[in-house]
Amino acid sequence: MTVADLPKIELHLHHEGAAPPAFIRQLAHEKRVDLSRIFKSDGSYDFRNFAHFLSVYEAACEVLKSPEDFRRLTLAILEESAANGVVYSETFLSPDFCGGGDLLAWKDYLTAIQDAADEAERKFGITLRGVVTCVRHFGPEQAKRSAHCAAETAGEWITGFGMGGNEAVGAQGDFKWAFECAREAGLRLTTHAGEFGGPESVRDAVRDLGVERVGHGVRAIEDPDLVHELVDRGITLEVCPGSNVVLGLFPDFAAHPIAKLRDAGVKVTVSTDDPPFFHTTMRREYEMLGAAFGWQVEDFAALNETALNAAFCDEETRARVKKRLETS
Ligand code: ADE
Ligand code: ZN
């Protein structure tokens, strides 16, 4: 078996960010919305830098406007993930893009997404769980609405709460209320940090928000004391190497700090973030990491075990997914 053929666990995938450009173009066509500005002539998404990426992402969301759109999207992304060997996935779902923070609307979107997830589990054998995310540059007040939606729908399927968006806006601690609200509802916590923010952003995430996982977190490598703190606290990083390379954090996979972080004892996992934007898949991430660091089947099996242990699912689901990893 090659490393790319291994069964995989993915913990960091933005639901809308996983939309293939052809899917968004088709919806734009059906709804007669002109989105030609966000595509290159070869049909791929067109962005220059991180800030521009976020605005292209939000423009694509302009045509994802109903529960039915999200039902179709969910089926499409789970089929693609399963084709890449993913057996368990957690996706980031934002009430901001699913009803604008209105609880009743959010529940309708969620019903459609869960229906599609059930269908995908039957057809493709992939299990999905949802992590509700607020968007940092939409501000703390909007984040409270998202946290409220998350808390009201917390359970077997919505299992976590987190934050994405532009790290240059505000501080992690500005979102304390939202994270506490989610924690009190029994949700597990993660936040984007140490992607475009430096190591201090990772420290703030862990200390001010009390998260157990960090999205990216890779710039922790700039601060050895912080690396030790991550090891001591048992924090898991949701590392997305291909995303980091395309967005210019590191020139290539060989220069990516994932191997150094792993060797220092940090719990690292591998995900794609927004795969069609970054021209990647889970298969490709494994292939590129194998080529850059000489990682073998045992290394990836260990990454998957770390991911399974850090997954925000219940113990019955974890045991079922563990069996899938062992028997695939
Ligand atoms: N939203 C979607 N992708 C993101 C990323 N890589 N960082 C922050 N927010 C995001
Ligand atoms: Zn992300």
CSV table of C-alpha atoms and ligand atoms in Angstrom, one decimal:
chain,number,residue,atom,x,y,z
A,1,MET,CA,0.0,0.0,0.0
A,2,THR,CA,1.3,3.5,-0.8
A,3,VAL,CA,1.0,6.2,1.8
A,4,ALA,CA,-1.7,8.0,-0.4
A,5,ASP,CA,-3.9,4.9,-0.3
A,6,LEU,CA,-4.1,4.8,3.5
A,7,PRO,CA,-7.5,5.5,5.1
A,8,LYS,CA,-7.5,9.1,6.4
A,9,ILE,CA,-9.0,11.3,9.1
A,10,GLU,CA,-9.4,15.0,8.3
A,11,LEU,CA,-10.2,17.5,11.1
A,12,HIS,CA,-9.9,20.9,9.4
A,13,LEU,CA,-12.1,21.4,6.3
A,14,HIS,CA,-14.1,24.5,5.7
A,15,HIS,CA,-17.5,23.4,4.3
A,16,GLU,CA,-17.9,26.3,1.8
A,17,GLY,CA,-14.1,26.3,1.1
A,18,ALA,CA,-14.4,22.7,-0.1
A,19,ALA,CA,-16.9,23.7,-2.8
A,20,PRO,CA,-15.4,22.8,-6.2
A,21,PRO,CA,-15.3,25.9,-8.5
A,22,ALA,CA,-17.5,24.1,-11.1
A,23,PHE,CA,-20.1,23.6,-8.4
A,24,ILE,CA,-20.2,27.3,-7.5
A,25,ARG,CA,-20.2,28.2,-11.2
A,26,GLN,CA,-23.2,25.9,-11.7
A,27,LEU,CA,-25.1,27.5,-8.8
A,28,ALA,CA,-24.2,31.0,-10.1
A,29,HIS,CA,-25.6,30.0,-13.5
A,30,GLU,CA,-28.8,28.6,-12.0
A,31,LYS,CA,-29.3,31.7,-10.0
A,32,ARG,CA,-28.2,34.1,-12.7
A,33,VAL,CA,-25.5,35.6,-10.5
A,34,ASP,CA,-22.4,36.9,-12.2
A,35,LEU,CA,-19.4,35.5,-10.3
A,36,SER,CA,-16.9,35.6,-13.2
A,37,ARG,CA,-14.6,37.9,-11.3
A,38,ILE,CA,-13.6,35.1,-8.9
A,39,PHE,CA,-12.5,32.6,-11.5
A,40,LYS,CA,-9.4,32.4,-13.7
A,41,SER,CA,-9.8,31.5,-17.3
A,42,ASP,CA,-8.9,27.9,-16.5
A,43,GLY,CA,-11.9,27.7,-14.2
A,44,SER,CA,-10.0,27.7,-10.9
A,45,TYR,CA,-10.5,30.2,-8.1
A,46,ASP,CA,-8.6,33.4,-8.6
A,47,PHE,CA,-6.9,35.1,-5.6
A,48,ARG,CA,-3.7,37.0,-5.0
A,49,ASN,CA,-3.2,36.8,-1.2
A,50,PHE,CA,-4.9,35.8,2.0
A,51,ALA,CA,-7.1,38.8,2.3
A,52,HIS,CA,-8.1,38.4,-1.3
A,53,PHE,CA,-8.7,34.7,-0.7
A,54,LEU,CA,-11.2,35.5,2.1
A,55,SER,CA,-13.1,37.9,-0.2
A,56,VAL,CA,-13.2,35.4,-3.0
A,57,TYR,CA,-14.4,32.8,-0.5
A,58,GLU,CA,-17.2,35.1,0.7
A,59,ALA,CA,-18.2,35.9,-2.9
A,60,ALA,CA,-18.6,32.2,-3.6
A,61,CYS,CA,-20.9,32.0,-0.6
A,62,GLU,CA,-23.2,34.5,-2.3
A,63,VAL,CA,-24.7,31.6,-4.3
A,64,LEU,CA,-24.9,29.2,-1.3
A,65,LYS,CA,-28.2,30.6,-0.1
A,66,SER,CA,-30.5,27.8,0.9
A,67,PRO,CA,-30.6,24.5,2.8
A,68,GLU,CA,-30.9,22.7,-0.6
A,69,ASP,CA,-27.7,24.3,-1.8
A,70,PHE,CA,-25.9,23.0,1.3
A,71,ARG,CA,-27.4,19.6,0.9
A,72,ARG,CA,-26.0,19.4,-2.6
A,73,LEU,CA,-22.7,20.8,-1.5
A,74,THR,CA,-22.4,18.4,1.4
A,75,LEU,CA,-22.9,15.4,-0.9
A,76,ALA,CA,-20.4,16.7,-3.4
A,77,ILE,CA,-17.6,17.3,-0.8
A,78,LEU,CA,-18.1,14.0,1.0
A,79,GLU,CA,-18.0,12.1,-2.2
A,80,GLU,CA,-14.7,13.8,-3.1
A,81,SER,CA,-13.3,13.3,0.4
A,82,ALA,CA,-14.2,9.6,0.4
A,83,ALA,CA,-12.6,9.2,-3.1
A,84,ASN,CA,-9.4,10.4,-1.4
A,85,GLY,CA,-9.6,7.8,1.3
A,86,VAL,CA,-11.1,10.0,4.1
A,87,VAL,CA,-13.2,7.8,6.4
A,88,TYR,CA,-13.9,10.5,9.1
A,89,SER,CA,-14.2,14.2,8.5
A,90,GLU,CA,-15.0,17.3,10.6
A,91,THR,CA,-16.1,20.3,8.7
A,92,PHE,CA,-16.4,23.9,9.8
A,93,LEU,CA,-20.0,25.2,9.4
A,94,SER,CA,-20.7,28.9,9.9
A,95,PRO,CA,-24.2,30.1,10.8
A,96,ASP,CA,-23.0,33.3,9.1
A,97,PHE,CA,-23.2,31.6,5.8
A,98,CYS,CA,-26.2,29.4,6.8
A,99,GLY,CA,-29.0,31.8,7.6
A,100,GLY,CA,-26.9,34.8,8.9
A,101,GLY,CA,-27.0,33.8,12.6
A,102,ASP,CA,-30.7,33.3,12.8
A,103,LEU,CA,-31.4,30.1,14.9
A,104,LEU,CA,-34.5,28.8,13.0
A,105,ALA,CA,-32.8,29.2,9.7
A,106,TRP,CA,-29.6,27.6,11.0
A,107,LYS,CA,-31.6,24.6,12.1
A,108,ASP,CA,-33.1,24.2,8.6
A,109,TYR,CA,-29.6,24.3,7.1
A,110,LEU,CA,-28.4,21.8,9.6
A,111,THR,CA,-31.2,19.4,8.9
A,112,ALA,CA,-30.3,19.5,5.2
A,113,ILE,CA,-26.6,19.0,5.9
A,114,GLN,CA,-27.2,16.1,8.2
A,115,ASP,CA,-29.5,14.4,5.7
A,116,ALA,CA,-26.8,14.6,3.1
A,117,ALA,CA,-24.2,13.4,5.6
A,118,ASP,CA,-26.4,10.3,6.3
A,119,GLU,CA,-26.7,9.6,2.6
A,120,ALA,CA,-23.0,10.0,2.1
A,121,GLU,CA,-22.3,7.6,5.0
A,122,ARG,CA,-24.5,5.0,3.4
A,123,LYS,CA,-23.1,5.5,-0.1
A,124,PHE,CA,-19.5,6.3,0.4
A,125,GLY,CA,-18.7,5.0,4.0
A,126,ILE,CA,-17.5,8.4,5.3
A,127,THR,CA,-18.6,9.8,8.7
A,128,LEU,CA,-19.1,13.6,9.2
A,129,ARG,CA,-19.3,15.7,12.3
A,130,GLY,CA,-19.8,19.4,12.4
A,131,VAL,CA,-17.8,22.1,14.1
A,132,VAL,CA,-19.6,25.4,14.2
A,133,THR,CA,-17.3,28.3,13.5
A,134,CYS,CA,-17.6,32.0,13.9
A,135,VAL,CA,-15.7,34.3,11.6
A,136,ARG,CA,-13.1,36.6,13.3
A,137,HIS,CA,-13.4,39.6,11.0
A,138,PHE,CA,-17.2,39.6,11.4
A,139,GLY,CA,-16.6,40.6,15.1
A,140,PRO,CA,-17.4,39.4,18.6
A,141,GLU,CA,-21.1,40.3,18.5
A,142,GLN,CA,-21.8,38.2,15.4
A,143,ALA,CA,-19.6,35.4,17.0
A,144,LYS,CA,-22.0,35.4,20.0
A,145,ARG,CA,-24.9,34.7,17.6
A,146,SER,CA,-22.9,31.8,16.1
A,147,ALA,CA,-22.1,30.5,19.5
A,148,HIS,CA,-25.8,30.7,20.4
A,149,CYS,CA,-26.7,28.6,17.3
A,150,ALA,CA,-23.9,26.2,18.2
A,151,ALA,CA,-25.1,25.8,21.8
A,152,GLU,CA,-28.7,25.3,20.8
A,153,THR,CA,-27.7,22.5,18.3
A,154,ALA,CA,-24.9,20.9,20.3
A,155,GLY,CA,-25.1,17.1,20.5
A,156,GLU,CA,-24.0,13.9,18.8
A,157,TRP,CA,-23.5,15.6,15.5
A,158,ILE,CA,-22.5,19.2,16.3
A,159,THR,CA,-19.6,18.5,18.5
A,160,GLY,CA,-17.3,21.5,18.4
A,161,PHE,CA,-17.0,25.3,18.2
A,162,GLY,CA,-14.2,27.3,16.6
A,163,MET,CA,-13.2,30.4,14.8
A,164,GLY,CA,-11.7,31.1,11.3
A,165,GLY,CA,-11.3,34.3,9.4
A,166,ASN,CA,-8.7,37.1,9.4
A,167,GLU,CA,-6.2,36.8,12.3
A,168,ALA,CA,-5.2,40.4,11.7
A,169,VAL,CA,-8.5,41.6,13.1
A,170,GLY,CA,-9.0,41.9,16.9
A,171,ALA,CA,-7.6,39.4,19.4
A,172,GLN,CA,-8.5,35.9,20.4
A,173,GLY,CA,-9.6,37.1,23.8
A,174,ASP,CA,-12.3,39.3,22.2
A,175,PHE,CA,-14.2,36.1,21.5
A,176,LYS,CA,-14.1,34.7,25.1
A,177,TRP,CA,-17.9,35.1,25.6
A,178,ALA,CA,-18.6,33.0,22.5
A,179,PHE,CA,-16.2,30.3,23.4
A,180,GLU,CA,-17.4,30.1,27.0
A,181,CYS,CA,-21.0,29.8,25.8
A,182,ALA,CA,-20.0,26.9,23.5
A,183,ARG,CA,-18.0,25.2,26.2
A,184,GLU,CA,-20.9,25.4,28.7
A,185,ALA,CA,-23.0,23.7,26.0
A,186,GLY,CA,-20.5,20.8,26.1
A,187,LEU,CA,-18.8,21.7,22.8
A,188,ARG,CA,-15.1,21.0,22.2
A,189,LEU,CA,-13.0,24.0,21.2
A,190,THR,CA,-10.6,24.9,18.4
A,191,THR,CA,-9.5,28.2,16.8
A,192,HIS,CA,-7.4,29.4,13.9
A,193,ALA,CA,-4.1,30.8,15.2
A,194,GLY,CA,-0.5,30.9,14.2
A,195,GLU,CA,-1.3,31.0,10.5
A,196,PHE,CA,-1.0,34.7,9.7
A,197,GLY,CA,-0.7,35.6,13.3
A,198,GLY,CA,2.6,34.9,15.0
A,199,PRO,CA,3.3,32.6,18.0
A,200,GLU,CA,1.6,35.1,20.4
A,201,SER,CA,-1.7,34.3,18.6
A,202,VAL,CA,-1.3,30.6,19.4
A,203,ARG,CA,-0.4,31.4,23.1
A,204,ASP,CA,-3.6,33.6,23.3
A,205,ALA,CA,-5.7,30.9,21.8
A,206,VAL,CA,-4.6,28.4,24.4
A,207,ARG,CA,-4.6,30.7,27.4
A,208,ASP,CA,-7.4,33.1,26.7
A,209,LEU,CA,-9.9,30.7,24.9
A,210,GLY,CA,-8.8,27.4,26.4
A,211,VAL,CA,-8.9,25.5,23.1
A,212,GLU,CA,-7.7,21.9,23.0
A,213,ARG,CA,-6.9,22.1,19.2
A,214,VAL,CA,-5.5,24.9,17.1
A,215,GLY,CA,-6.2,25.4,13.4
A,216,HIS,CA,-2.7,25.6,11.8
A,217,GLY,CA,-0.6,26.8,14.8
A,218,VAL,CA,2.5,26.2,12.7
A,219,ARG,CA,4.1,29.6,13.5
A,220,ALA,CA,4.5,28.2,17.0
A,221,ILE,CA,7.8,26.9,15.6
A,222,GLU,CA,9.2,30.5,16.0
A,223,ASP,CA,9.0,30.2,19.8
A,224,PRO,CA,10.7,27.2,21.5
A,225,ASP,CA,9.0,27.9,24.8
A,226,LEU,CA,5.6,27.9,23.1
A,227,VAL,CA,6.4,24.5,21.4
A,228,HIS,CA,7.1,23.1,24.9
A,229,GLU,CA,3.9,24.6,26.2
A,230,LEU,CA,1.9,22.9,23.4
A,231,VAL,CA,3.6,19.6,24.2
A,232,ASP,CA,2.9,20.0,28.0
A,233,ARG,CA,-0.7,20.9,27.4
A,234,GLY,CA,-1.3,18.1,24.9
A,235,ILE,CA,-2.6,20.6,22.3
A,236,THR,CA,-3.3,19.1,18.8
A,237,LEU,CA,-2.5,21.1,15.7
A,238,GLU,CA,-4.7,20.9,12.7
A,239,VAL,CA,-1.9,21.4,10.1
A,240,CYS,CA,-2.7,22.2,6.5
A,241,PRO,CA,0.6,22.2,4.7
A,242,GLY,CA,-0.6,22.6,1.1
A,243,SER,CA,-2.8,25.6,2.2
A,244,ASN,CA,0.2,27.2,3.9
A,245,VAL,CA,2.4,26.8,0.9
A,246,VAL,CA,-0.1,28.3,-1.6
A,247,LEU,CA,-0.8,31.2,0.8
A,248,GLY,CA,2.9,31.9,1.0
A,249,LEU,CA,3.7,31.0,4.6
A,250,PHE,CA,6.5,28.6,3.4
A,251,PRO,CA,8.0,28.3,0.0
A,252,ASP,CA,7.4,24.5,-0.3
A,253,PHE,CA,6.6,21.4,1.6
A,254,ALA,CA,10.3,20.7,2.5
A,255,ALA,CA,10.4,24.1,4.3
A,256,HIS,CA,7.2,23.4,6.2
A,257,PRO,CA,7.7,23.0,10.0
A,258,ILE,CA,5.3,20.1,10.4
A,259,ALA,CA,8.1,17.5,10.7
A,260,LYS,CA,10.0,19.7,13.3
A,261,LEU,CA,6.9,20.2,15.3
A,262,ARG,CA,6.1,16.4,15.3
A,263,ASP,CA,9.7,15.6,16.2
A,264,ALA,CA,9.5,18.0,19.1
A,265,GLY,CA,6.5,16.0,20.5
A,266,VAL,CA,3.7,18.3,19.4
A,267,LYS,CA,0.5,16.4,18.3
A,268,VAL,CA,0.2,17.1,14.6
A,269,THR,CA,-2.5,16.1,12.2
A,270,VAL,CA,-2.9,16.7,8.4
A,271,SER,CA,-5.9,18.4,6.6
A,272,THR,CA,-6.6,20.3,3.4
A,273,ASP,CA,-8.4,23.5,4.7
A,274,ASP,CA,-10.1,24.6,1.5
A,275,PRO,CA,-8.8,22.0,-1.1
A,276,PRO,CA,-10.1,23.3,-4.4
A,277,PHE,CA,-8.7,26.8,-3.6
A,278,PHE,CA,-5.3,25.3,-2.8
A,279,HIS,CA,-5.3,22.7,-5.6
A,280,THR,CA,-5.0,19.9,-3.1
A,281,THR,CA,-6.6,16.7,-1.8
A,282,MET,CA,-5.8,14.5,1.2
A,283,ARG,CA,-4.1,12.1,-1.1
A,284,ARG,CA,-1.9,14.9,-2.4
A,285,GLU,CA,-1.0,16.1,1.1
A,286,TYR,CA,0.1,12.6,2.0
A,287,GLU,CA,2.1,12.2,-1.2
A,288,MET,CA,3.8,15.6,-0.8
A,289,LEU,CA,4.7,15.0,2.9
A,290,GLY,CA,6.0,11.5,2.0
A,291,ALA,CA,8.2,13.0,-0.7
A,292,ALA,CA,9.4,15.9,1.5
A,293,PHE,CA,10.2,14.1,4.7
A,294,GLY,CA,10.4,10.4,3.7
A,295,TRP,CA,7.4,9.6,5.9
A,296,GLN,CA,6.2,6.0,5.5
A,297,VAL,CA,3.0,4.2,6.1
A,298,GLU,CA,3.8,3.9,9.9
A,299,ASP,CA,4.3,7.7,10.1
A,300,PHE,CA,0.9,8.4,8.5
A,301,ALA,CA,-0.8,5.7,10.7
A,302,ALA,CA,0.5,7.5,13.7
A,303,LEU,CA,-0.8,10.8,12.4
A,304,ASN,CA,-4.2,9.3,11.9
A,305,GLU,CA,-4.1,7.8,15.4
A,306,THR,CA,-3.4,11.3,16.8
A,307,ALA,CA,-6.2,12.7,14.7
A,308,LEU,CA,-8.7,10.1,15.9
A,309,ASN,CA,-7.8,10.8,19.5
A,310,ALA,CA,-8.3,14.5,18.9
A,311,ALA,CA,-11.6,14.1,17.0
A,312,PHE,CA,-14.5,15.8,18.6
A,313,CYS,CA,-16.8,12.8,18.3
A,314,ASP,CA,-18.3,10.5,21.0
A,315,GLU,CA,-16.5,7.4,22.1
A,316,GLU,CA,-18.8,5.0,20.2
A,317,THR,CA,-18.1,6.9,16.9
A,318,ARG,CA,-14.3,6.9,17.7
A,319,ALA,CA,-14.3,3.1,18.2
A,320,ARG,CA,-16.2,2.6,15.0
A,321,VAL,CA,-13.8,4.8,13.0
A,322,LYS,CA,-10.8,3.0,14.7
A,323,LYS,CA,-12.1,-0.2,13.3
A,324,ARG,CA,-12.3,1.4,9.8
A,325,LEU,CA,-8.7,2.5,10.1
A,326,GLU,CA,-7.6,-1.0,11.1
A,327,THR,CA,-9.5,-3.0,8.5
A,328,SER,CA,-9.1,-0.7,5.4
B,1,ADE,N1,-11.5,30.4,6.3
B,1,ADE,C1,-11.3,29.6,5.3
B,1,ADE,N2,-10.0,29.2,5.2
B,1,ADE,C2,-9.4,29.9,6.1
B,1,ADE,C3,-8.0,29.9,6.5
B,1,ADE,N3,-7.1,29.2,5.9
B,1,ADE,N4,-7.7,30.7,7.5
B,1,ADE,C4,-8.6,31.4,8.1
B,1,ADE,N5,-9.9,31.4,7.8
B,1,ADE,C5,-10.3,30.6,6.8
B,2,ZN,ZN,-8.9,26.9,8.0
